[in-house]
Coordinates of C-alpha atoms (C1' of nucleotides) in Angstrom, one line a residue:
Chain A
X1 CA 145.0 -183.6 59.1
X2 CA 141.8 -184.9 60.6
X3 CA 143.5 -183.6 64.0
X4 CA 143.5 -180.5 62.5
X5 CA 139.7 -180.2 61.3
X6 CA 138.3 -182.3 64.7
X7 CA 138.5 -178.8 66.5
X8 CA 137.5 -176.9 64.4
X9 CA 134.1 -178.7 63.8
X10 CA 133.5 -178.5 67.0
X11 CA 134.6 -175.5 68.0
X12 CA 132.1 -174.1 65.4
X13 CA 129.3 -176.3 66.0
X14 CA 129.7 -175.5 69.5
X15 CA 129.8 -171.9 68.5
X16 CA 126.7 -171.9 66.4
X17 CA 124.7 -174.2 69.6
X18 CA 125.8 -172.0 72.5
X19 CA 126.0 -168.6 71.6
X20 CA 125.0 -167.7 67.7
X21 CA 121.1 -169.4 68.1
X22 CA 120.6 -169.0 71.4
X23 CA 121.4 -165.4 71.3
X24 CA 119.2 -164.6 68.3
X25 CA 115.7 -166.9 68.9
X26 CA 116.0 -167.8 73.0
X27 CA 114.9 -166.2 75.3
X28 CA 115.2 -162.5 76.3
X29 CA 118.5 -163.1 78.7
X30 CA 119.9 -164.7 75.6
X31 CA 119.5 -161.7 73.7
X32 CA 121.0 -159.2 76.2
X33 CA 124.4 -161.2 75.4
X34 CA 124.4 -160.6 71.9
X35 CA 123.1 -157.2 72.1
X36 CA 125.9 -157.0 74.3
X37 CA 128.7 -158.0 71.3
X38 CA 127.2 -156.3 69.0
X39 CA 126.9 -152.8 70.4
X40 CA 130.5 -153.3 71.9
X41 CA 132.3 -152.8 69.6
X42 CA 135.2 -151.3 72.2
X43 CA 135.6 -154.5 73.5
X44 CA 137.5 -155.7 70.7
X45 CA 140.0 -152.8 69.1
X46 CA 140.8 -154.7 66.6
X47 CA 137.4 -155.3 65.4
X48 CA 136.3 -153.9 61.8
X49 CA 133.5 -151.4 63.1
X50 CA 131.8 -151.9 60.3
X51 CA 131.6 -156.0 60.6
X52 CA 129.9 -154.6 64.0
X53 CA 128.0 -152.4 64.5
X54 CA 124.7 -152.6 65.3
X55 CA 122.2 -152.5 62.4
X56 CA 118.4 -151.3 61.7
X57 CA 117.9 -152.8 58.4
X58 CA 114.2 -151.3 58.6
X59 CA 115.9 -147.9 58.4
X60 CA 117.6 -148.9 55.0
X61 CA 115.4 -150.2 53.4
X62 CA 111.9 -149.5 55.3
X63 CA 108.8 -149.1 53.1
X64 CA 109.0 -145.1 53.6
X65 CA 112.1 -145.7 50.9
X66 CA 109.4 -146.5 49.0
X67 CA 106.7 -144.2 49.7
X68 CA 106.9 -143.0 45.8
X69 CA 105.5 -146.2 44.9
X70 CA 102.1 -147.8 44.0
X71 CA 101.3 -148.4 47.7
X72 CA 99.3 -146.4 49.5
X73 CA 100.6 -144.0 52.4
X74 CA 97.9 -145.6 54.5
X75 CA 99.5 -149.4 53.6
X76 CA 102.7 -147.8 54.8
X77 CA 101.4 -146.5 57.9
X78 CA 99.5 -149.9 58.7
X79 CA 103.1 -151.2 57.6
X80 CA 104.3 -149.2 60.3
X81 CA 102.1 -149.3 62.8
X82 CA 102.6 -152.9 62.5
X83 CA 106.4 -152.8 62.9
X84 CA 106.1 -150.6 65.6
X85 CA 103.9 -152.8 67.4
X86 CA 106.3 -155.3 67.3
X87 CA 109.3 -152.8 68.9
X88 CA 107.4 -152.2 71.6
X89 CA 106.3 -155.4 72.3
X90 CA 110.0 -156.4 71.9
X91 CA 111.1 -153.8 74.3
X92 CA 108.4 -154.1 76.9
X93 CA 110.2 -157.7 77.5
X94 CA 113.5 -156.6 77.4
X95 CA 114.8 -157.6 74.0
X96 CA 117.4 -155.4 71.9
X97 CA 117.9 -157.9 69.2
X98 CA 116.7 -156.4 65.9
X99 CA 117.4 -159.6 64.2
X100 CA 114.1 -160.5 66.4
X101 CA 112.3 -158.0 65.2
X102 CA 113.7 -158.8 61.3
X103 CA 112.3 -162.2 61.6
X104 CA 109.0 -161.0 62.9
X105 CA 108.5 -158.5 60.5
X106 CA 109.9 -160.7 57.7
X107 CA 106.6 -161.7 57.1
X108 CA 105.7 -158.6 54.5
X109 CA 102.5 -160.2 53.2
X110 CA 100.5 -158.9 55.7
X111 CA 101.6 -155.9 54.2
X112 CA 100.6 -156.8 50.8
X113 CA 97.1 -157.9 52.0
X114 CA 96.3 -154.6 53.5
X115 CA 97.3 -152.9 50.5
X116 CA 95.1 -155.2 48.3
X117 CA 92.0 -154.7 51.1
X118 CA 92.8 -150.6 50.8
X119 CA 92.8 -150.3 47.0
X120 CA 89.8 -152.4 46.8
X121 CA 87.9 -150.3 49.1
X122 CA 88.8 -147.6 47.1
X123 CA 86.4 -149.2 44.2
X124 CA 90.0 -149.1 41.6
X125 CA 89.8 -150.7 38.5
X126 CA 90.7 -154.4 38.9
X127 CA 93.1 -154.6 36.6
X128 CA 94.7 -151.5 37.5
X129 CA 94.5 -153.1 41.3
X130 CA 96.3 -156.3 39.6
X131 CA 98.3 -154.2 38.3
X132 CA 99.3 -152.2 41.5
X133 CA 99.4 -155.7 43.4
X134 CA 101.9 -156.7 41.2
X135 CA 103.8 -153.7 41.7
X136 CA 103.6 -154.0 45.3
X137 CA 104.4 -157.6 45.3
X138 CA 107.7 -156.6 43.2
X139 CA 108.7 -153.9 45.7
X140 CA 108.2 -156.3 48.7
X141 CA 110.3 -159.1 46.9
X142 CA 112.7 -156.5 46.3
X143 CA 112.6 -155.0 49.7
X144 CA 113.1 -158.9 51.0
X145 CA 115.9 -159.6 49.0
X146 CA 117.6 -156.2 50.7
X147 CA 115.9 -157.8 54.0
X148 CA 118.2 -160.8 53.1
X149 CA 121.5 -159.2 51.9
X150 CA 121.5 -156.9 55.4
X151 CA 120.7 -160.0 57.1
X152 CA 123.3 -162.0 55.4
X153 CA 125.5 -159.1 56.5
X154 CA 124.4 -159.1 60.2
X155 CA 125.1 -162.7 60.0
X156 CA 128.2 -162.4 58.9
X157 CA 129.6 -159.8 61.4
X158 CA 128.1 -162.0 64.3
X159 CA 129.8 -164.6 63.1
X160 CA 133.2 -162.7 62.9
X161 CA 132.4 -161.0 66.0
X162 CA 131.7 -164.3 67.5
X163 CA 135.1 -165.7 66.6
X164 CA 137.0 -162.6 67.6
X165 CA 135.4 -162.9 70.9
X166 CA 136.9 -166.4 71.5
X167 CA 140.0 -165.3 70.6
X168 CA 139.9 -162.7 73.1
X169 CA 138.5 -165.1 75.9
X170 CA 141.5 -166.8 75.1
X171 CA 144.2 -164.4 75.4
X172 CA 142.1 -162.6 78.2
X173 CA 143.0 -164.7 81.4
X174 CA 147.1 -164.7 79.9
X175 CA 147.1 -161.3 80.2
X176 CA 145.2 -161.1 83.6
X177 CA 146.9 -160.8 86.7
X178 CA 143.5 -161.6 89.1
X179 CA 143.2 -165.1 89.9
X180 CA 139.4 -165.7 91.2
X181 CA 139.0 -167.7 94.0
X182 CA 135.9 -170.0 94.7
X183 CA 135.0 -168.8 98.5
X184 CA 133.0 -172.2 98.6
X185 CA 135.4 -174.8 97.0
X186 CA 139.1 -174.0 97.6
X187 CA 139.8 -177.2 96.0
X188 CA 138.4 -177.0 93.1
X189 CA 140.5 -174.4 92.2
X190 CA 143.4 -176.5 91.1
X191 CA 143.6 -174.7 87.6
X192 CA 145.0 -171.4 86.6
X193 CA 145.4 -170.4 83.3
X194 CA 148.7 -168.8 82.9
X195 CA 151.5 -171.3 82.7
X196 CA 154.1 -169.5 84.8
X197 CA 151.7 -169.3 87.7
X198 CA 150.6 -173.3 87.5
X199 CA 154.6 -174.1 87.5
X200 CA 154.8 -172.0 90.3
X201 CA 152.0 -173.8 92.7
X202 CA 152.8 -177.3 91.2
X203 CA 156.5 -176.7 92.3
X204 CA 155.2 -176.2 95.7
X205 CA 152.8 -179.4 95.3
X206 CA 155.6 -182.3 94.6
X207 CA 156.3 -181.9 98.6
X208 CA 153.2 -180.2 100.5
X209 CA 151.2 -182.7 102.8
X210 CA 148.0 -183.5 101.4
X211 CA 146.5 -181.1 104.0
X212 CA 148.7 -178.2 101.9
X213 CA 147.5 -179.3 99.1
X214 CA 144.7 -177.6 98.5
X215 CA 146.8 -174.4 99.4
X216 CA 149.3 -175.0 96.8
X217 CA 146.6 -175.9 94.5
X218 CA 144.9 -172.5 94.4
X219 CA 143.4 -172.1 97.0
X220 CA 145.3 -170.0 99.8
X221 CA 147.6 -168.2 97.2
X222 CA 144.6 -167.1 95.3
X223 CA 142.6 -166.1 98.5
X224 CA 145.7 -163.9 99.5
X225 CA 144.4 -161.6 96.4
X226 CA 141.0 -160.1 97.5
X227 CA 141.1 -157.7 95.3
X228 CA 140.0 -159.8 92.3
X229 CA 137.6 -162.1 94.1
X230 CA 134.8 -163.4 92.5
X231 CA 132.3 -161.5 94.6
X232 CA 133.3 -158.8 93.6
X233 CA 133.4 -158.9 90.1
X234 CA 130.5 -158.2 88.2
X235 CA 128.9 -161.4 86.8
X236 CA 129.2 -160.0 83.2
X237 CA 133.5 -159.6 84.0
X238 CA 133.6 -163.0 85.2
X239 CA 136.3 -164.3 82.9
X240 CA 135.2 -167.9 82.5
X241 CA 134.2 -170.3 84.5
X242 CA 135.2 -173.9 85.8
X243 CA 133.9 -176.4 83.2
X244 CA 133.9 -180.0 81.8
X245 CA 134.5 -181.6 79.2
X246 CA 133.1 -184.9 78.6
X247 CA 133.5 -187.7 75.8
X248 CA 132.1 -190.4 75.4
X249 CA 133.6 -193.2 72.9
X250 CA 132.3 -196.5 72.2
X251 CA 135.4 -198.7 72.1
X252 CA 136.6 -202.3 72.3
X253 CA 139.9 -201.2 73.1
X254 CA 141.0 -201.4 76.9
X255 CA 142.0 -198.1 77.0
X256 CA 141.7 -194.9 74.8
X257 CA 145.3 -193.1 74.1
X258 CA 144.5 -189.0 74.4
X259 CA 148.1 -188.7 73.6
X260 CA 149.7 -187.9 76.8
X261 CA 151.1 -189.5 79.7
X262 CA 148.9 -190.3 82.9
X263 CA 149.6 -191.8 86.0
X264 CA 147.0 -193.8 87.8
X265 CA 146.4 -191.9 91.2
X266 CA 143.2 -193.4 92.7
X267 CA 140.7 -195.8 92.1
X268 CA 137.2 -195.4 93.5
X269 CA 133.8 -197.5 93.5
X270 CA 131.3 -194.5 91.8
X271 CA 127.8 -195.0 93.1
X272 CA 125.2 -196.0 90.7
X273 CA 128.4 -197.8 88.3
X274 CA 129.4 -201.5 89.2
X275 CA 132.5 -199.8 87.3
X276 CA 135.3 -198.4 89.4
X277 CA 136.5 -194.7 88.7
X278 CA 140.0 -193.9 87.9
X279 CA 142.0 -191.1 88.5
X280 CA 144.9 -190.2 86.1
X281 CA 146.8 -187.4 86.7
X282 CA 149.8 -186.2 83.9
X283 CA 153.0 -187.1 84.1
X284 CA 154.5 -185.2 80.7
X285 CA 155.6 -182.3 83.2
X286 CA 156.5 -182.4 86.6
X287 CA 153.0 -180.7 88.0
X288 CA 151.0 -180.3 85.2
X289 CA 147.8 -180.0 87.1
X290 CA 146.0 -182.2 84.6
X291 CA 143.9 -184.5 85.6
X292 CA 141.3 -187.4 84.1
X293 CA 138.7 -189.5 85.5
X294 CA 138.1 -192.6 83.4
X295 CA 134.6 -194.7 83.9
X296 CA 132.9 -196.9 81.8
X297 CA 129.0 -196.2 81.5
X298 CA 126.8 -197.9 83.5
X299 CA 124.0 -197.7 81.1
X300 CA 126.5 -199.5 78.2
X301 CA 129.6 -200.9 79.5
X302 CA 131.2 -200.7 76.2
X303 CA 131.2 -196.7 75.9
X304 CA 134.3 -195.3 77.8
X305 CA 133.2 -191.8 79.7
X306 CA 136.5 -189.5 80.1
X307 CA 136.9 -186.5 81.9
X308 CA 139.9 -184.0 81.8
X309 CA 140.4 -181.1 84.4
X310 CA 142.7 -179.0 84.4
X311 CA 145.5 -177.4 81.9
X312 CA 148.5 -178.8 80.3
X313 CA 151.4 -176.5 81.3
X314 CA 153.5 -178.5 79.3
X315 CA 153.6 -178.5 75.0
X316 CA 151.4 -181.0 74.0
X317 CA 152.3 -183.6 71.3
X318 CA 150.3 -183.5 68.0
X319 CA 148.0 -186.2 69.1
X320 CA 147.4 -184.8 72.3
X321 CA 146.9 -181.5 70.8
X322 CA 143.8 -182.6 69.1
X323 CA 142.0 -183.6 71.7
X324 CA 142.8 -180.7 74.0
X325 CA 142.2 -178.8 71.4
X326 CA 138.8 -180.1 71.0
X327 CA 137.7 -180.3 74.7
X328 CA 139.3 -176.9 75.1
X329 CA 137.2 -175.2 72.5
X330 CA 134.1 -177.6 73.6
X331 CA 134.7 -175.8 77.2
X332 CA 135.6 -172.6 75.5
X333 CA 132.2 -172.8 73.8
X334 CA 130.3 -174.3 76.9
X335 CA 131.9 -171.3 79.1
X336 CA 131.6 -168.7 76.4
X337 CA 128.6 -168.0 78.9
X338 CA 129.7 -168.4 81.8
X339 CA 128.1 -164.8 82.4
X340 CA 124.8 -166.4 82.2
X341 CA 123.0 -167.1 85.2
X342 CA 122.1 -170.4 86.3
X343 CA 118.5 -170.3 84.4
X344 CA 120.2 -169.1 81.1
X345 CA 122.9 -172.1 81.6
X346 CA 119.7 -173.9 82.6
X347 CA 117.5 -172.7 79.7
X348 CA 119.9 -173.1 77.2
X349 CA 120.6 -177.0 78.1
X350 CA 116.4 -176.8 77.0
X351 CA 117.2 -174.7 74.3
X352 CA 119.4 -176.8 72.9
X353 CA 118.5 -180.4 73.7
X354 CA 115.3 -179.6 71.9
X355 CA 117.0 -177.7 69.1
X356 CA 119.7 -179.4 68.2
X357 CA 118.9 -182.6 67.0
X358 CA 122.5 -184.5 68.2
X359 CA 121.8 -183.0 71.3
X360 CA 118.7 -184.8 72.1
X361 CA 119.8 -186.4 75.4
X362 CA 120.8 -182.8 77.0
X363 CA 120.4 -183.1 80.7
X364 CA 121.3 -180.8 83.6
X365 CA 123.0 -182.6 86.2
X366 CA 122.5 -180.9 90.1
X367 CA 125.4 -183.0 91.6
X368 CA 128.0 -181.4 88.5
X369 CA 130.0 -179.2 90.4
X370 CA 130.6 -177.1 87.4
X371 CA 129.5 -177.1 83.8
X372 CA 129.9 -180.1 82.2
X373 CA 129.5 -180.8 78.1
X374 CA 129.7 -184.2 76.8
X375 CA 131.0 -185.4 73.0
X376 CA 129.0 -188.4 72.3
X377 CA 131.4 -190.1 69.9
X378 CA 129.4 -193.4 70.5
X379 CA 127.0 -192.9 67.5
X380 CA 128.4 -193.1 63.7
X381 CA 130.0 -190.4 63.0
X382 CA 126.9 -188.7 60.7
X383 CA 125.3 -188.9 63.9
X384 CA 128.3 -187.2 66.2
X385 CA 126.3 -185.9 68.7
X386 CA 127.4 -183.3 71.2
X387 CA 125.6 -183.7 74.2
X388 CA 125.5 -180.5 76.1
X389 CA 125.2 -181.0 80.1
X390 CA 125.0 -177.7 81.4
X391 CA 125.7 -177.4 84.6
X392 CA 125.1 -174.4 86.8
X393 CA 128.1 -174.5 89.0
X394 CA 127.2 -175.6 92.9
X395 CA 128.8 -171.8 93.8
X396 CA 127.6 -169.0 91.7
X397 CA 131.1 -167.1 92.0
X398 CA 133.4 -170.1 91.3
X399 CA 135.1 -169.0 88.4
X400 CA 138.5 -168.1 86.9
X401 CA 140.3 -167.5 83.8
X402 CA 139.8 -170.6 81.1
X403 CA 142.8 -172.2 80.6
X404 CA 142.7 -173.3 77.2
X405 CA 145.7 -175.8 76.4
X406 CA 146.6 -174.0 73.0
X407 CA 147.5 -170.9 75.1
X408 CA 149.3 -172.6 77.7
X409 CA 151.6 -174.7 76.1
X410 CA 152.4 -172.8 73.1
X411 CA 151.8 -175.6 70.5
X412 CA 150.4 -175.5 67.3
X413 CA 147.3 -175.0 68.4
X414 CA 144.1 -173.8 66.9
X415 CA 141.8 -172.8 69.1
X416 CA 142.0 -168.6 69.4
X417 CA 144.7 -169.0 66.6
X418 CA 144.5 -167.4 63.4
X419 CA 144.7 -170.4 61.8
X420 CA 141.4 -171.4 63.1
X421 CA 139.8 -169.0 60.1
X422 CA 142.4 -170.9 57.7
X423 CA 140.3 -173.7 58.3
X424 CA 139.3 -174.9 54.6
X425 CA 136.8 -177.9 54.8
X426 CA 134.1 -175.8 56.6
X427 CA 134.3 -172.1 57.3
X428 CA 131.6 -169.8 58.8
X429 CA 131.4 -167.9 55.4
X430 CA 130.6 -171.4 54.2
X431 CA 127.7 -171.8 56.5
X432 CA 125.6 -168.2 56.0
X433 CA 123.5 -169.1 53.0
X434 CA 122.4 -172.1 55.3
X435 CA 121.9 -169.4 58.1
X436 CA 119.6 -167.4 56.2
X437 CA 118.2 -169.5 54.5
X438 CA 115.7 -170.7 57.2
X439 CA 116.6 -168.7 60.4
X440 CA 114.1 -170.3 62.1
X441 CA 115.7 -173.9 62.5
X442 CA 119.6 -172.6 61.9
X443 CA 121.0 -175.2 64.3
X444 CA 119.3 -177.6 63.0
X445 CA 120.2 -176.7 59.2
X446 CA 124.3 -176.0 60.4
X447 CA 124.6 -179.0 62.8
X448 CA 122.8 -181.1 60.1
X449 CA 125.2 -179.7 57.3
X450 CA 128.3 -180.1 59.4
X451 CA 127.1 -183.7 60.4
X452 CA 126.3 -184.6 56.5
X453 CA 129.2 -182.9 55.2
X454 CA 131.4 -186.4 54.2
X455 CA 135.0 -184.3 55.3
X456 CA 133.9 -183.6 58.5
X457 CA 132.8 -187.6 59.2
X458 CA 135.7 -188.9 57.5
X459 CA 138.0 -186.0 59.5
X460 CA 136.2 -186.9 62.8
X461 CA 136.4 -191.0 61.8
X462 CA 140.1 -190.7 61.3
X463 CA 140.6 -188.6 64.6
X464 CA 138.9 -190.9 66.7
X465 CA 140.2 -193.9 65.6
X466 CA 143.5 -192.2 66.0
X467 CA 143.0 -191.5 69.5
X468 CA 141.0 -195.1 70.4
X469 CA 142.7 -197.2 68.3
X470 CA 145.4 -197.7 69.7
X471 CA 145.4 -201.0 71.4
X472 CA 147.6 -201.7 74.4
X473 CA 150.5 -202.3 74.3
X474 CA 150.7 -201.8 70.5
X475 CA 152.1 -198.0 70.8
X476 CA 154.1 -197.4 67.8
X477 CA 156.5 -194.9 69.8
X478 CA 154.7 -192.0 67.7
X479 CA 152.4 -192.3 70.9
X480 CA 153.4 -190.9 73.9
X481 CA 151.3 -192.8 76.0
X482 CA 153.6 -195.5 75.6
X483 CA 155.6 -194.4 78.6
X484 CA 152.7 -194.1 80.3
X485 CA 151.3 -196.8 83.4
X486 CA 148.2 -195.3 83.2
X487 CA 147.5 -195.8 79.6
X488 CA 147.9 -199.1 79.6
X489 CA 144.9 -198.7 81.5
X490 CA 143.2 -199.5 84.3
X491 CA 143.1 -203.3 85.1
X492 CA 139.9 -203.1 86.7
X493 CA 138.5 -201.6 83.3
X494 CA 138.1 -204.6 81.2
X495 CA 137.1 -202.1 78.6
X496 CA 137.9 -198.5 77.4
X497 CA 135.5 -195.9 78.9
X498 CA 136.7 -192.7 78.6
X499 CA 135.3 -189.2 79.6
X500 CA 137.4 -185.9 79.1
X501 CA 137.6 -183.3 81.5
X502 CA 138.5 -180.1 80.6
X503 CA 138.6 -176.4 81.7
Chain B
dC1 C1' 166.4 -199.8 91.9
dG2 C1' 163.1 -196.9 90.1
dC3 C1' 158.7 -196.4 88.6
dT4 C1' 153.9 -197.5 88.6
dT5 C1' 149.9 -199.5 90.4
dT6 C1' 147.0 -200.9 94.2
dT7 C1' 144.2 -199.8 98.0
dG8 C1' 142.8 -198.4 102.4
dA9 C1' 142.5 -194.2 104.8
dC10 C1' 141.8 -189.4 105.0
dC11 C1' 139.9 -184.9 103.8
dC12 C1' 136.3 -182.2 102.3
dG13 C1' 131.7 -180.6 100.8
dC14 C1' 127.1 -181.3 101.0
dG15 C1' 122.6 -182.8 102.3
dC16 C1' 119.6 -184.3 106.0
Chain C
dG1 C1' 126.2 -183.0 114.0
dC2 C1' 126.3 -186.9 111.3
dG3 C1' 126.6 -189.7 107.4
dC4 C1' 127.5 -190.2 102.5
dG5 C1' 130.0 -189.7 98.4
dG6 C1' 133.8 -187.8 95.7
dG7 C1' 138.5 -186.9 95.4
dT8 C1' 143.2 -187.4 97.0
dC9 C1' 147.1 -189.2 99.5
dA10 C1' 150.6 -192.4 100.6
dA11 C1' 152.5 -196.8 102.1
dA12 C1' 152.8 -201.2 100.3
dA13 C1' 153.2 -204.2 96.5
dG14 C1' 154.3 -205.3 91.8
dC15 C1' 157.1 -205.1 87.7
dG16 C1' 160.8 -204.6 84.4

DNA sequence: CGCTTTTGACCCGCGC
DNA sequence: GCGCGGGTCAAAAGCG
């Protein structure tokens, strides 16, 4: 089970950290995405326009619904004049979000102070202006709770619009028949999405000559398709991009089983690590195009740093599925703006190594070639962090479809899957009266709630130790690294570091 | 004998 | 243009 609910955590967490907080309190570029879902509603048929659609809560349940009351038209007018103050400001920096303006105008007190200031000046009674403060106080509670419930609501639909949307990025690249090229790094393009296509190059890898490689690999087949070239595809169409996926695991064991089979391909000194990198590729179907880098940290030898590239083309066992499950929907989430332009990917990284607490050690790397986020498993699990490395890709227009392993191998899989809302321990619904309850720091309230919450460390406790544990040699034959070379690790690794790579 | 690992060489991109 | 570093290849060696 706990390979079931790893994902799932994560994909959400990762959900709520890259697109639901960034989009509603970063910056303006931020808000231009979400304005974007929610004012699409077309881009999902199969979305409930009502879960969508955009919403002025100020029209519903403005203060001129309550101009029959005890405040004065001039309170209302101030009220307005106030609210409008803040629209324009909004829109003279390019925000659409009205959940910005919500929060801003939340603060209804101001309201009630000018009321109190106008009935005074008025020389009223002062019990009758008790009275009438009273009144007024009542309304504005009332009109907060209805602040709240359309809140709750917009909440809500973001949140099922949000998870609709990854469903469609996944599906979205199987049904595409473009293939985007990098014009800068042919070779890097060594991963399409749809599984018939990556048979069909990997067929033509087992005998090319290492200078045909990179052909076979992407490159020349997908250049002979201009037509769909990165260049010229808007950068808001731009699938997904090339990403990484990144875990680190604190581990005594020599080597960390992921559940599939690798073969040992290369071996090279990495500057700045006395440790040597390897290079797995995997050997559970002839050319699947996954590959792995394993290197232990040079900071602290005992955490394994594991990278995975690439996409099964291949079913994945149930072990395997978990973690390629997990780094899919970590690079799902990580790519889910892949739109952005290098200073949003940039600004996020700030965004959200100083929001989220977990994340604190955030970093942009310049020498990534590609987005890269990083599962810090090292820390106990109430402190799982998620380190978020995002890295604005070396070539603006390298991107391509996101080839998420539950797609391509047809598995049980979760990620995109309807049984990613069956999800019991944790689901979004679970989450809005957290969300609402103090927008400001919603990360931090979610990521501390998903961290606290005892299933999700004993789910992600289990799941780790199901994929470290496993000492060499001791496979059980439930493991299918057993058949493996590679698993039973790199010699020159006298510990496990392992990094995942995914994209 | 077949498979895997080792390891030096090669290719490529990038920065200077 | 050159050097550096990352990534990959492939022949040789090792192992069961």
């Amino acid at each position: 089970m706990p390979t079931l609910t790893i994902p799932i955590y994560f994909f959400f967490l990762f959900s709520l950290c890259i697109s639901i907080s960034p989009n509603t309190y970063m910056d303006n570029r931020h808000h231009h995405r979400e304005f974007t879902f929610l004012s699409s509603a077309h881009f999902l048929d199969h979305i409930d326009p009502p879960s969508i659609k955009e919403m002025d809560f100020f029209s519903t349940s403005s203060p001129r619904d309550h101009k029959n009351n005890t405040s004065s038209r001039d309170t209302n007018d101030d009220h307005y004049q106030n609210r409008d103050d803040q629209h324009d400001t909004h829109d003279r920096h390019g925000s659409p979000t009205r959940v910005i303006d919500h929060r801003v105008n939340t603060g209804l007190n101001l309201t009630c102070a000018s009321a109190g200031v106008t009935k005074a000046e008025n020389g009223e009674n002062p019990e009758t202006e008790l009275s009438s403060l009273e009144s007024e106080l009542l309304r504005l509670q009332e009109e907060n709770n209805k602040l709240r419930n359309v809140l709750d609501h917009i909440t809500k639909s973001y949140t099922q619009l949000q998870a609709q949307l990854f469903i469609a990025l996944q599906n979205l690249p199987q049904n595409m028949e473009t293939k985007i090229v990098d014009p800068g790094t042919s070779r890097k393009l060594d991963v399409v999405n749809d599984a018939s296509v990556s048979d069909e190059k990997t067929d033509q890898d087992v005998s090319v000559s290492r200078s045909n490689n990179a052909e076979s690999w992407g490159s020349s087949k997908l250049e002979e398709q201009p037509k769909t070239t990165a260049e010229q595809l808007p950068a808001d169409q731009i699938p997904l991009r090339k990403a990484r996926v990144s875990v680190r695991a604190r581990s005594e064991a020599p080597m960390i089983s992921d559940g599939c089979q690798w073969r040992k391909y290369g071996q090279k000194m990495a500057k700045g690590n006395p440790c040597p990198r390897a290079y797995y590729r995997c050997t559970m179907a002839v050319g699947c195009p996954v590959r792995k880098q394993v290197q232990r940290s040079a900071d602290d030898k005992t955490v394994l740093i594991t990278s995975y590239e690439g996409n099964h083309n291949h079913p994945l066992p149930p072990a395997a599925t978990a973690m390629a499950n997990t780094t899919s929907a970590a690079a799902a989430m990580l790519l889910s703006g892949s739109a952005a332009s290098k200073e949003s990917l940039t600004n996020s990284a700030g965004y959200y190594s100083s929001t989220i607490p977990y994340a604190s050690m955030a970093t942009l790397s310049a020498s990534a070639p590609f987005p890269t986020i990083t599962l810090d498993l090292t820390q106990n699990p109430n402190n799982a962090a998620m380190q978020l490395h995002r890295v604005p890709p070396g070539h603006g227009g390298a991107t391509f479809p996101l080839p998420l392993h539950a797609a391509a191998s047809g598995g049980p899989h979760l990620l995109g899957h309807p049984l990613f809302f069956q999800q019991k321990l944790l689901p979004p619904q679970a989450l809005m009266p957290l969300l609402q309850r103090q927008p400001s720091s919603m990360v931090e309230t979610v990521s501390a709630a998903i961290a606290s919450d005892p299933n999700f460390t004993a789910a992600l406790a289990a799941a780790i130790s199901s994929i470290i544990g496993v000492p060499r040699g001791g496979n059980d034959g439930n493991n299918n690294n057993s058949g493996s070379g590679a698993i039973p690790g790199s010699p020159q690794l006298p510990q496990s570091c392992t990094t995942f790579s995914t994209n």
